[in-house]
mmCIF file of C-alpha atoms in Angstrom:
data_model
loop_
_atom_site.group_PDB
_atom_site.id
_atom_site.type_symbol
_atom_site.label_atom_id
_atom_site.label_comp_id
_atom_site.label_asym_id
_atom_site.label_seq_id
_atom_site.Cartn_x
_atom_site.Cartn_y
_atom_site.Cartn_z
ATOM 1 C CA UNK A 764 71.691 71.480 107.808
ATOM 2 C CA UNK A 765 69.817 72.181 110.393
ATOM 3 C CA UNK A 766 69.286 76.092 108.713
ATOM 4 C CA UNK A 767 69.157 74.473 105.233
ATOM 5 C CA UNK A 768 66.447 72.241 106.116
ATOM 6 C CA UNK A 769 64.646 74.903 108.140
ATOM 7 C CA UNK A 770 64.849 77.442 105.024
ATOM 8 C CA UNK A 771 63.736 74.260 102.985
ATOM 9 C CA UNK A 772 60.924 73.616 104.629
ATOM 10 C CA UNK A 773 59.199 76.876 106.337
ATOM 11 C CA UNK A 774 60.457 79.824 104.039
ATOM 12 C CA UNK A 775 60.541 78.510 100.724
ATOM 13 C CA UNK A 776 59.294 75.803 98.778
ATOM 14 C CA UNK A 777 60.188 76.290 95.654
ATOM 15 C CA UNK A 778 63.926 75.703 94.990
ATOM 16 C CA UNK A 779 63.613 78.196 91.822
ATOM 17 C CA UNK A 780 62.732 80.754 94.590
ATOM 18 C CA UNK A 781 65.750 79.904 96.857
ATOM 19 C CA UNK A 782 67.934 79.851 93.880
ATOM 20 C CA UNK A 783 66.792 83.387 92.331
ATOM 21 C CA UNK A 784 67.455 84.662 96.925
ATOM 22 C CA UNK A 785 70.966 83.175 96.856
ATOM 23 C CA UNK A 786 71.289 85.271 93.721
ATOM 24 C CA UNK A 787 70.113 88.343 94.577
ATOM 25 C CA UNK A 788 72.606 88.258 97.856
ATOM 26 C CA UNK A 789 75.177 87.406 96.254
ATOM 27 C CA UNK A 790 75.082 89.654 93.568
ATOM 28 C CA UNK A 791 74.444 92.634 96.777
ATOM 29 C CA UNK A 792 77.727 90.937 98.143
ATOM 30 C CA UNK A 793 79.687 91.148 95.019
ATOM 31 C CA UNK A 794 78.844 94.660 94.899
ATOM 32 C CA UNK A 795 78.854 95.996 97.839
ATOM 33 C CA UNK A 796 82.997 94.048 98.152
ATOM 34 C CA UNK A 797 82.953 95.772 94.627
ATOM 35 C CA UNK A 798 82.076 99.003 96.291
ATOM 36 C CA UNK A 799 84.940 99.466 98.345
ATOM 37 C CA UNK A 800 87.373 98.422 96.356
ATOM 38 C CA UNK A 801 86.701 100.434 93.761
ATOM 39 C CA UNK A 802 85.884 102.731 96.338
ATOM 40 C CA UNK A 803 89.753 102.619 97.531
ATOM 41 C CA UNK A 804 92.105 102.590 94.265
ATOM 42 C CA UNK A 805 89.856 105.777 92.521
ATOM 43 C CA UNK A 806 88.900 107.401 95.656
ATOM 44 C CA UNK A 807 92.720 109.264 95.586
ATOM 45 C CA UNK A 808 92.037 110.494 92.236
ATOM 46 C CA UNK A 809 91.691 114.159 92.592
ATOM 47 C CA UNK A 810 88.302 114.949 91.588
ATOM 48 C CA UNK A 811 86.477 112.767 92.207
ATOM 49 C CA UNK A 812 84.230 114.324 94.743
ATOM 50 C CA UNK A 813 82.936 117.038 92.977
ATOM 51 C CA UNK A 814 82.495 114.358 89.764
ATOM 52 C CA UNK A 815 80.265 112.640 91.857
ATOM 53 C CA UNK A 816 78.087 115.965 93.709
ATOM 54 C CA UNK A 817 78.731 117.719 90.211
ATOM 55 C CA UNK A 818 77.195 115.298 86.902
ATOM 56 C CA UNK A 819 76.422 117.732 85.208
ATOM 57 C CA UNK A 820 79.112 119.946 83.745
ATOM 58 C CA UNK A 821 80.734 116.401 83.201
ATOM 59 C CA UNK A 822 77.539 116.151 80.677
ATOM 60 C CA UNK A 823 78.304 118.747 78.553
ATOM 61 C CA UNK A 824 82.924 118.464 78.753
ATOM 62 C CA UNK A 825 81.373 114.997 77.438
ATOM 63 C CA UNK A 826 79.337 116.751 74.798
ATOM 64 C CA UNK A 827 81.902 118.614 73.671
ATOM 65 C CA UNK A 828 84.603 116.067 73.406
ATOM 66 C CA UNK A 829 82.711 113.573 71.409
ATOM 67 C CA UNK A 830 83.836 114.131 68.078
ATOM 68 C CA UNK A 831 87.258 113.968 68.812
ATOM 69 C CA UNK A 832 87.009 111.187 70.871
ATOM 70 C CA UNK A 833 85.651 109.435 67.631
ATOM 71 C CA UNK A 834 88.278 110.741 65.499
ATOM 72 C CA UNK A 835 90.847 109.030 67.611
ATOM 73 C CA UNK A 836 89.449 106.007 69.290
ATOM 74 C CA UNK A 837 91.341 103.816 67.862
ATOM 75 C CA UNK A 838 94.477 105.399 68.288
ATOM 76 C CA UNK A 839 93.060 106.037 72.332
ATOM 77 C CA UNK A 840 92.191 102.476 71.974
ATOM 78 C CA UNK A 841 94.900 101.585 71.391
ATOM 79 C CA UNK A 842 96.642 103.236 73.641
ATOM 80 C CA UNK A 843 94.497 102.165 76.786
ATOM 81 C CA UNK A 844 95.844 98.429 75.447
ATOM 82 C CA UNK A 845 99.336 98.897 75.032
ATOM 83 C CA UNK A 846 99.160 100.636 78.698
ATOM 84 C CA UNK A 847 97.222 97.360 79.994
ATOM 85 C CA UNK A 848 99.697 95.487 78.897
ATOM 86 C CA UNK A 849 102.250 97.232 81.077
ATOM 87 C CA UNK A 850 100.891 97.952 84.085
ATOM 88 C CA UNK A 851 100.290 93.967 83.635
ATOM 89 C CA UNK A 852 103.277 93.638 83.640
ATOM 90 C CA UNK A 853 104.751 96.004 86.533
ATOM 91 C CA UNK A 854 101.991 94.056 88.920
ATOM 92 C CA UNK A 855 104.332 90.999 87.562
ATOM 93 C CA UNK A 856 107.994 91.711 88.016
ATOM 94 C CA UNK A 857 107.069 93.392 91.492
ATOM 95 C CA UNK A 858 104.835 90.716 92.681
ATOM 96 C CA UNK A 859 108.219 88.968 91.836
ATOM 97 C CA UNK A 860 110.281 91.287 93.681
ATOM 98 C CA UNK A 861 108.038 91.212 96.404
ATOM 99 C CA UNK A 862 107.714 87.838 96.589
ATOM 100 C CA UNK A 863 111.753 86.961 96.457
ATOM 101 C CA UNK A 864 111.712 89.652 99.588
ATOM 102 C CA UNK A 865 108.843 88.762 102.144
ATOM 103 C CA UNK A 866 110.968 84.834 101.289
ATOM 104 C CA UNK A 867 114.804 86.083 102.151
ATOM 105 C CA UNK A 868 113.179 88.819 104.792
ATOM 106 C CA UNK A 869 111.802 84.690 106.534
ATOM 107 C CA UNK A 870 114.375 82.930 105.656
ATOM 108 C CA UNK A 871 116.430 85.493 107.762
ATOM 109 C CA UNK A 872 113.992 85.519 110.686
ATOM 110 C CA UNK A 873 113.841 81.521 111.139
ATOM 111 C CA UNK A 874 117.707 81.674 110.473
ATOM 112 C CA UNK A 875 117.730 84.271 113.219
ATOM 113 C CA UNK A 876 115.794 81.955 115.782
ATOM 114 C CA UNK A 877 117.648 79.627 114.812
ATOM 115 C CA UNK A 878 120.704 80.861 115.607
ATOM 116 C CA UNK A 879 119.737 82.275 118.976
ATOM 117 C CA UNK A 880 118.353 79.625 119.850
ATOM 118 C CA UNK A 881 121.362 77.600 118.999
ATOM 119 C CA UNK A 882 123.474 80.676 121.324
ATOM 120 C CA UNK A 883 121.262 80.057 124.049
ATOM 121 C CA UNK A 884 121.114 76.626 124.340
ATOM 122 C CA UNK A 885 125.665 77.517 123.922
ATOM 123 C CA UNK A 886 125.088 79.049 126.775
ATOM 124 C CA UNK A 887 123.025 76.694 129.294
ATOM 125 C CA UNK A 888 125.220 74.175 129.025
ATOM 126 C CA UNK A 889 127.987 76.412 130.339
ATOM 127 C CA UNK A 890 126.386 76.753 132.531
ATOM 128 C CA UNK A 891 125.500 72.898 133.705
ATOM 129 C CA UNK A 892 129.060 73.023 133.056
ATOM 130 C CA UNK A 893 130.656 74.777 135.282
ATOM 131 C CA UNK A 894 127.488 74.283 137.973
ATOM 132 C CA UNK A 895 128.644 70.130 137.569
ATOM 133 C CA UNK A 896 132.187 71.336 138.421
ATOM 134 C CA UNK A 897 131.304 73.553 141.526
ATOM 135 C CA UNK A 898 129.564 70.306 143.134
ATOM 136 C CA UNK A 899 132.691 68.430 142.746
#
């Protein structure tokens, strides 16, 4: 609260200006995160680094492919939509499998811990009974 009052009183007196800078920094943070995640997912693509270094070669190649792409655009769009659907289905299936596997592993770990605890308690009771018999 103290920082908010300091900003609103001292540095920025206009609410619109404060809103503008908040939106700006939120956008910068979002783009930074998107860039890092995108680089992690796209950097494995072959020739990705070359494409970043020599964009004019790819622009020239695209100019040559433009008529082909224009002719087959509906088919390309349909295939991309189908690919997107398949990937979505695969993500759902694999996420379900991963969740089931994780649940199984957690239950196995907890049951193993309970069994270990019970065996330690039984050992403790046996040694306590043996020690009490020695005393009498």
